[in-house]
CSV table of C-alpha atoms in Angstrom, one decimal:
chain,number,residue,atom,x,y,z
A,1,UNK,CA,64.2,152.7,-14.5
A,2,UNK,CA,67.2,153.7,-16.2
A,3,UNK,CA,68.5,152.5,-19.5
A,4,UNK,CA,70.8,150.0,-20.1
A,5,UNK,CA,73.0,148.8,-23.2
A,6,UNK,CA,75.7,146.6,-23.4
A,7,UNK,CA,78.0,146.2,-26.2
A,8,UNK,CA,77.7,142.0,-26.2
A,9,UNK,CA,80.1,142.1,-29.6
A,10,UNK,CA,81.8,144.4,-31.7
A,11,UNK,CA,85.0,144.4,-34.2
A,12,UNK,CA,87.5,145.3,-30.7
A,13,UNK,CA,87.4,144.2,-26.9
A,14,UNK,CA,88.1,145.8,-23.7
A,15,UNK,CA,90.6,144.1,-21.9
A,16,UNK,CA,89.6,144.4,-18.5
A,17,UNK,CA,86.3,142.4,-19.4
A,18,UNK,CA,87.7,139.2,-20.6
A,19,UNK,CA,85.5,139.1,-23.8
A,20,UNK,CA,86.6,138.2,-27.2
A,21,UNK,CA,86.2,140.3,-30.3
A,22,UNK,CA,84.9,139.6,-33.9
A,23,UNK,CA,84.2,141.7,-36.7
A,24,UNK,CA,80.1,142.2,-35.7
A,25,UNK,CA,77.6,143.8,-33.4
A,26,UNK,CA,75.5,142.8,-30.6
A,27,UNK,CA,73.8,145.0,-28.2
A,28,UNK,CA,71.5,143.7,-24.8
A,29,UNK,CA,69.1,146.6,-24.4
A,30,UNK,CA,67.4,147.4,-20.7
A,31,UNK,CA,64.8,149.9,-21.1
A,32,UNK,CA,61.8,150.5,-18.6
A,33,UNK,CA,61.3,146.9,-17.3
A,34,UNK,CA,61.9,145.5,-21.0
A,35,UNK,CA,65.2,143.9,-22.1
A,36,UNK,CA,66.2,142.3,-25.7
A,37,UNK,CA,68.8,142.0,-28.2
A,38,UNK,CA,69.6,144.1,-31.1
A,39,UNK,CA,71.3,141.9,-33.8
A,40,UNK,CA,73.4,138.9,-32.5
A,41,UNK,CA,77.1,139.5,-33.9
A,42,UNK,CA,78.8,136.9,-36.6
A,43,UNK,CA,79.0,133.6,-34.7
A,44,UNK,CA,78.5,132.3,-31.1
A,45,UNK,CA,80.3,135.1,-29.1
A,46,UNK,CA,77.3,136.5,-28.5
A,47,UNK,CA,76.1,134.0,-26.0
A,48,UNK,CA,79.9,133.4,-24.6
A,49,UNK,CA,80.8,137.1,-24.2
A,50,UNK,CA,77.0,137.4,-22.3
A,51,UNK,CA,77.8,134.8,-19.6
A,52,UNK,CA,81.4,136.4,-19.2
A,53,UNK,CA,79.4,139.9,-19.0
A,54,UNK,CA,77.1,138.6,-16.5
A,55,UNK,CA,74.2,139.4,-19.1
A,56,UNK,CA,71.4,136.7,-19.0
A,57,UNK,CA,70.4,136.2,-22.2
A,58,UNK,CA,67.2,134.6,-21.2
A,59,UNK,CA,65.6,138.1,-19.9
A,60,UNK,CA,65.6,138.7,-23.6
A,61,UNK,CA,62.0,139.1,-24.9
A,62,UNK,CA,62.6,140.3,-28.6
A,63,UNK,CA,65.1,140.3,-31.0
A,64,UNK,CA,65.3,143.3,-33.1
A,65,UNK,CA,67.6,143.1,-36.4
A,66,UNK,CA,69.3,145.8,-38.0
A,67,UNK,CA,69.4,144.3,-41.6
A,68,UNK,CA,70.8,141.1,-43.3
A,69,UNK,CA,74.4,141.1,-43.2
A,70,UNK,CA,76.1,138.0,-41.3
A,71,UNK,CA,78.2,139.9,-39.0
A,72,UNK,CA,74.6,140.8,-37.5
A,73,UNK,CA,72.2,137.8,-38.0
A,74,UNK,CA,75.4,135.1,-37.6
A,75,UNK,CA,74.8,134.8,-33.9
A,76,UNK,CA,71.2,133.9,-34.2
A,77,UNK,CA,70.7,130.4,-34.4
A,78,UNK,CA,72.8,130.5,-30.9
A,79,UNK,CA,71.1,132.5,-29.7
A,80,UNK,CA,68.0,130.6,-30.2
A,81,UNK,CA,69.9,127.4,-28.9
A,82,UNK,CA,70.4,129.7,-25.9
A,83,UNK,CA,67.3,130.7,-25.3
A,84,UNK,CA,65.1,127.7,-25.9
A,85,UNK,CA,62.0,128.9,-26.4
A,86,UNK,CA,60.1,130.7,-29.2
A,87,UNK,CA,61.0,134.5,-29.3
A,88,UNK,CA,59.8,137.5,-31.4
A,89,UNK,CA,62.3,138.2,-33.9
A,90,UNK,CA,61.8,141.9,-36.2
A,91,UNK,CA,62.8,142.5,-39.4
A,92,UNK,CA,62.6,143.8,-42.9
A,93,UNK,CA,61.4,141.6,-45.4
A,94,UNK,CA,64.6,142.6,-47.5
A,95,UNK,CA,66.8,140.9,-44.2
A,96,UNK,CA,67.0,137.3,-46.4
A,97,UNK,CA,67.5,139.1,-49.5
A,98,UNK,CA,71.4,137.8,-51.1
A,99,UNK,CA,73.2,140.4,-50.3
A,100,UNK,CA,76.6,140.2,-51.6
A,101,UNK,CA,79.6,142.9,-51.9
A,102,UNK,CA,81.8,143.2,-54.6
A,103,UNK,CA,85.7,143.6,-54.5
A,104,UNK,CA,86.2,147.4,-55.1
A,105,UNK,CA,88.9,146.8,-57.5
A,106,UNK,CA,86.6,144.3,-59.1
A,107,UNK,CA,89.6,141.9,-59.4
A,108,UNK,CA,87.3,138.6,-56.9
A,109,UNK,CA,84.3,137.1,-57.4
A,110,UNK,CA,81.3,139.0,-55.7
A,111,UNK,CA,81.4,137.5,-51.4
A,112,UNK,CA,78.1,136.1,-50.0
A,113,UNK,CA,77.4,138.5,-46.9
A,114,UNK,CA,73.8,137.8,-46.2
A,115,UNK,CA,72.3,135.6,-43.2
A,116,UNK,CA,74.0,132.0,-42.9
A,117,UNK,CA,70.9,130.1,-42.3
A,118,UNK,CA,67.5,129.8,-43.5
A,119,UNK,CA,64.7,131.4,-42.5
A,120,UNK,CA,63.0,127.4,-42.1
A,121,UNK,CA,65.9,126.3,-39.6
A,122,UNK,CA,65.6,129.6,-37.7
A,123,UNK,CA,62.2,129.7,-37.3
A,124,UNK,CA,62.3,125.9,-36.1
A,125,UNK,CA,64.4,126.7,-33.3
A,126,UNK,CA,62.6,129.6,-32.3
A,127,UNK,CA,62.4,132.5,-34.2
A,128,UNK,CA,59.1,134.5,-34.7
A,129,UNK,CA,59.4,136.2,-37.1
A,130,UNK,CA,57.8,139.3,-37.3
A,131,UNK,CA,58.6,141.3,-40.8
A,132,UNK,CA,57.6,144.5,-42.0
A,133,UNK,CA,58.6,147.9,-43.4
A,134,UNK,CA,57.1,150.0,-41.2
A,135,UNK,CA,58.1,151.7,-37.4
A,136,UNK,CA,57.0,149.8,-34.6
A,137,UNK,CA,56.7,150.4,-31.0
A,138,UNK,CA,58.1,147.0,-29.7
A,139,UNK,CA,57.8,148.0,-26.1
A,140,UNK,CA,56.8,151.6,-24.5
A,141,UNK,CA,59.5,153.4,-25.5
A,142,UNK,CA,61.3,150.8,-27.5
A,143,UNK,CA,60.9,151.5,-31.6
A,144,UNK,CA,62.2,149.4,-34.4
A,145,UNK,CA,63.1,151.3,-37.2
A,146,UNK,CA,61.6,149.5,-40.2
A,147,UNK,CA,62.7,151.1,-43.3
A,148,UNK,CA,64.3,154.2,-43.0
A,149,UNK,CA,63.2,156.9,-46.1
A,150,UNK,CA,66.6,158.5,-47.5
A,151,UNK,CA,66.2,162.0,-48.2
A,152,UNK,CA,69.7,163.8,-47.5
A,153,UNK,CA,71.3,164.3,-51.0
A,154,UNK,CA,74.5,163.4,-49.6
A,155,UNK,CA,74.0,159.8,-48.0
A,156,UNK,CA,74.7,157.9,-51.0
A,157,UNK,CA,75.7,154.4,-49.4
A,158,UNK,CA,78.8,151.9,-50.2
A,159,UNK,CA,78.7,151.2,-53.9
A,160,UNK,CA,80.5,147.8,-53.2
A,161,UNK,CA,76.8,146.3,-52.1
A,162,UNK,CA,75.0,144.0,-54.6
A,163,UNK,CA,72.0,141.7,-54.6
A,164,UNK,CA,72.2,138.9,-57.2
A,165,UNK,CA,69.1,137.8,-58.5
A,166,UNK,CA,67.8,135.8,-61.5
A,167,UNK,CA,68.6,138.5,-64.2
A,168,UNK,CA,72.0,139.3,-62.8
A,169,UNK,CA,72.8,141.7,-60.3
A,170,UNK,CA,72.1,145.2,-59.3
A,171,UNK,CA,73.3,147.5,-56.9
A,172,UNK,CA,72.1,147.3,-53.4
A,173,UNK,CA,70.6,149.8,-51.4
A,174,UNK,CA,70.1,147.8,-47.8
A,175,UNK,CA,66.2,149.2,-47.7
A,176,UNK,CA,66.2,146.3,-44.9
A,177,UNK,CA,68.9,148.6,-42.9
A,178,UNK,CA,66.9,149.4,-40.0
A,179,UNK,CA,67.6,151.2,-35.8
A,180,UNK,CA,66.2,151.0,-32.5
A,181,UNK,CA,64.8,154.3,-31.2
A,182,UNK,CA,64.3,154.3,-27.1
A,183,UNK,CA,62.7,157.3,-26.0
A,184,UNK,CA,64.2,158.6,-22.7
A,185,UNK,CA,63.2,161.7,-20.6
A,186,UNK,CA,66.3,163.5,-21.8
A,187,UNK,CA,65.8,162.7,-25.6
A,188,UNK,CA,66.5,160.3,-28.1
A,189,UNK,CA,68.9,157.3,-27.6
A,190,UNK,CA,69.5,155.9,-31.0
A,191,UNK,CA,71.3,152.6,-31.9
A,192,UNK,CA,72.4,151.9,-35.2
A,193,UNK,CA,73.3,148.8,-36.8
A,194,UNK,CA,75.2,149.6,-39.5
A,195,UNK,CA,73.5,152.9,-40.6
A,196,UNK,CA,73.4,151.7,-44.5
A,197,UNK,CA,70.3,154.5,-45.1
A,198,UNK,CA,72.4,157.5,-43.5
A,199,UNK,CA,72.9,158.2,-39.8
A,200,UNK,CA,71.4,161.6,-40.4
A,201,UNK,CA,68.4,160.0,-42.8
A,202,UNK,CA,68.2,158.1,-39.4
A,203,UNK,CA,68.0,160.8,-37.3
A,204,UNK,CA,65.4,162.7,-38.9
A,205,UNK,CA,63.2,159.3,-38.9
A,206,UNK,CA,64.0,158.8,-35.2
A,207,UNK,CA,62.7,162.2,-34.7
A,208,UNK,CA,59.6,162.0,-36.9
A,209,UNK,CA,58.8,158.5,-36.0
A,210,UNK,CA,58.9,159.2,-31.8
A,211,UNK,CA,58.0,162.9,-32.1
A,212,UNK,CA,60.7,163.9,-29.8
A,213,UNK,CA,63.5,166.3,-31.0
A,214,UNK,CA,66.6,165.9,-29.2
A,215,UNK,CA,69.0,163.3,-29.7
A,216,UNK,CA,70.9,162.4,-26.5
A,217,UNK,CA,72.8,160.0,-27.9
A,218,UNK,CA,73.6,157.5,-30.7
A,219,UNK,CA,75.7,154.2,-30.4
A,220,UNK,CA,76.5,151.9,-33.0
A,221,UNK,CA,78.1,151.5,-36.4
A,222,UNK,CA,77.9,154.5,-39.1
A,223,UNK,CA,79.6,152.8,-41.9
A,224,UNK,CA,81.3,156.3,-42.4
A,225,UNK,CA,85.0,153.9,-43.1
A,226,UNK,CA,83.0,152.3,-46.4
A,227,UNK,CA,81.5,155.3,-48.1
A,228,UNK,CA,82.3,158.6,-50.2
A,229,UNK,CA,84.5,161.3,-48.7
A,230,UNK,CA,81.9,163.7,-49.3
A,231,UNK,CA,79.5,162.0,-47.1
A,232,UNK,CA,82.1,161.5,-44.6
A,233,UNK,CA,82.6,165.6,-44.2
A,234,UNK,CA,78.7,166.3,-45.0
A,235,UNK,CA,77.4,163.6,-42.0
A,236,UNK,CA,80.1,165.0,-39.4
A,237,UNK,CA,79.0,168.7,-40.3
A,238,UNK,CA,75.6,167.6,-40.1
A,239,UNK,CA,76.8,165.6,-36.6
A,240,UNK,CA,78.0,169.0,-35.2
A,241,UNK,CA,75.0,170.8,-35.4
A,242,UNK,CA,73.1,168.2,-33.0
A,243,UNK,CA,73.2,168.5,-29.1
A,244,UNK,CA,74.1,165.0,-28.1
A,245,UNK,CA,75.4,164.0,-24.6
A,246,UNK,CA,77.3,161.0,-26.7
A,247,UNK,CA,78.6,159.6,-29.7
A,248,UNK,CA,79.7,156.0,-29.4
A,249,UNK,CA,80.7,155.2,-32.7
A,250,UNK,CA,81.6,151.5,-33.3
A,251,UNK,CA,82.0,148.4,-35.9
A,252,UNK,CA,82.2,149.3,-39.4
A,253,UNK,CA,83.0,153.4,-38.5
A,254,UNK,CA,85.9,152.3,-38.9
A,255,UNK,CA,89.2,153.5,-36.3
A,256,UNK,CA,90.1,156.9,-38.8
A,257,UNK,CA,86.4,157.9,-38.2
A,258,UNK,CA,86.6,156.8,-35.1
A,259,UNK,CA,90.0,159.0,-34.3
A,260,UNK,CA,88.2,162.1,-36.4
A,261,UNK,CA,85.1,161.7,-34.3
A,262,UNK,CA,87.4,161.5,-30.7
A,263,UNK,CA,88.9,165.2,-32.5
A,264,UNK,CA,85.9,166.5,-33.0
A,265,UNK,CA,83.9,165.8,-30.2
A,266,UNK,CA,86.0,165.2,-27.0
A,267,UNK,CA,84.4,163.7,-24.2
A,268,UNK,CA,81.3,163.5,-25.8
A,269,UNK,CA,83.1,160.8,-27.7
A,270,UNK,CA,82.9,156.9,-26.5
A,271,UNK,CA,84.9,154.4,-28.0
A,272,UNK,CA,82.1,151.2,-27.7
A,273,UNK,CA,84.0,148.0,-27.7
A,274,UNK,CA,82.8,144.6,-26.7
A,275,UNK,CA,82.3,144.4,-23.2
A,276,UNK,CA,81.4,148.4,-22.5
A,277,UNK,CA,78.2,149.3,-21.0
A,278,UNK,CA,76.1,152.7,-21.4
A,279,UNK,CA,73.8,153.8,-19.0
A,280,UNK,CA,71.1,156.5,-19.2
């Protein structure tokens, strides 16, 4: 069976699929027999772009998180509403952490960015939750990440992330930043949340994690618009040198990357907004 992922929300919309936009992500994954979500997008649209889509949200047998940020987890008391009935949710235990992000000019008070609900509510309408920091194989095929080792000197993150805890705060690194790795017979499809550890850190975990080499394609947000110019240049050198089919780069890439990446690449560029659909 061929694999399926639709973009349920993302920061733009196509037009011809009557969806609306908000600054998150969502993705309904197909994948041998299995389908779930990976992260649910900042509100509701989630569950409204799904029924506009076609995409029944019931099929749905996990939830896989990419990390704690709102415009990811937002969605997911709706989607619970939606659904019903208890579902497997996975995650890092980091993903409740209070993630905050400061004003780079440091002129406003540090913004609350973490998940909107507690853990309690969730879990009373549904949510299973299954956290850990280790890879796991949620269905043949099907990997959550769990936390991604950073080894490329070059991947430093966005300095604007903070956690604020009882002694003050501290920079954060996102070690709750976490992908989905589905094995196809033509390589790797990767799907990134936000990428916070690196999308090449990622790529090399991907690799080690499934024990298959080639990368076919990666979808999702890089976070290239939020971090250092020298890790924009060192990632898209790095992004050359790997044989992909397809680079759909969305959300917080940002549309300069995005533009850069169409240059680079050609056709083997996607632009991914709400609505699209990738099949492999």
């Amino acid at each position: 069976m061929a694999t399926r992922v639709t973009v349920l929300v993302e920061n733009t919309a196509g037009a011809m699929f009557r969806v609306r936009a908000e600054h998150g992500l969502a993705f309904f994954v197909e994948h041998d027999g299995h389908a779930f979500l990976f992260d649910t997008g900042q509100r509701g649209t989630v569950v409204e772009n799904a029924r506009s889509l076609g995409v029944d949200l019931t099929r749905a047998e996990a939830v896989l998180l990419s990390h704690g940020h709102y415009d990811h987890t937002g969605g997911l008391r709706a989607v619970l509403e939606e659904l019903g009935r208890g579902i497997p949710v996975y995650g890092h235990p980091d993903v409740f952490s209070s993630h905050y992000v400061r004003d780079s000019r440091r002129e406003l008070p540090l913004r609350y960015i973490g998940i909107p609900f507690r853990k309690e509510e969730l879990a009373s309408l549904g949510a299973e939750f299954r956290l850990g920091r280790e890879a796991v194989e949620v269905f043949p095929g099907v990997w959550w990440s769990g936390e991604v080792p950073r080894h490329t000197e070059f991947e430093e993150g966005d300095p604007r992330m903070v956690v604020v805890e009882e002694g003050g705060e501290r920079e954060d690194p996102i070690l709750d930043d976490a992908s989905v790795y589905l094995v196809t017979p033509e390589g790797l499809v990767i799907l990134l949340g936000c990428a916070h550890a690196g999308v090449i850190n990622i790529v090399e975990h991907a690799r080690s994690v499934t024990g298959v080499s080639r990368v076919r394609a990666i979808l999702g947000g890089t976070h290239l618009g939020s971090v250092p110019e020298r890790q924009v240049r060192a990632t898209l050198e790095a992004l050359e040198g790997l044989d992909f089919d397809l680079l759909a780069a969305n959300h917080c890439t940002g549309l300069e990357i995005e533009a850069e990446l169409r240059r680079r690449f050609g056709s083997r560029f996607a632009f991914a907004p709400a609505g699209a659909v990738f099949t492999f």
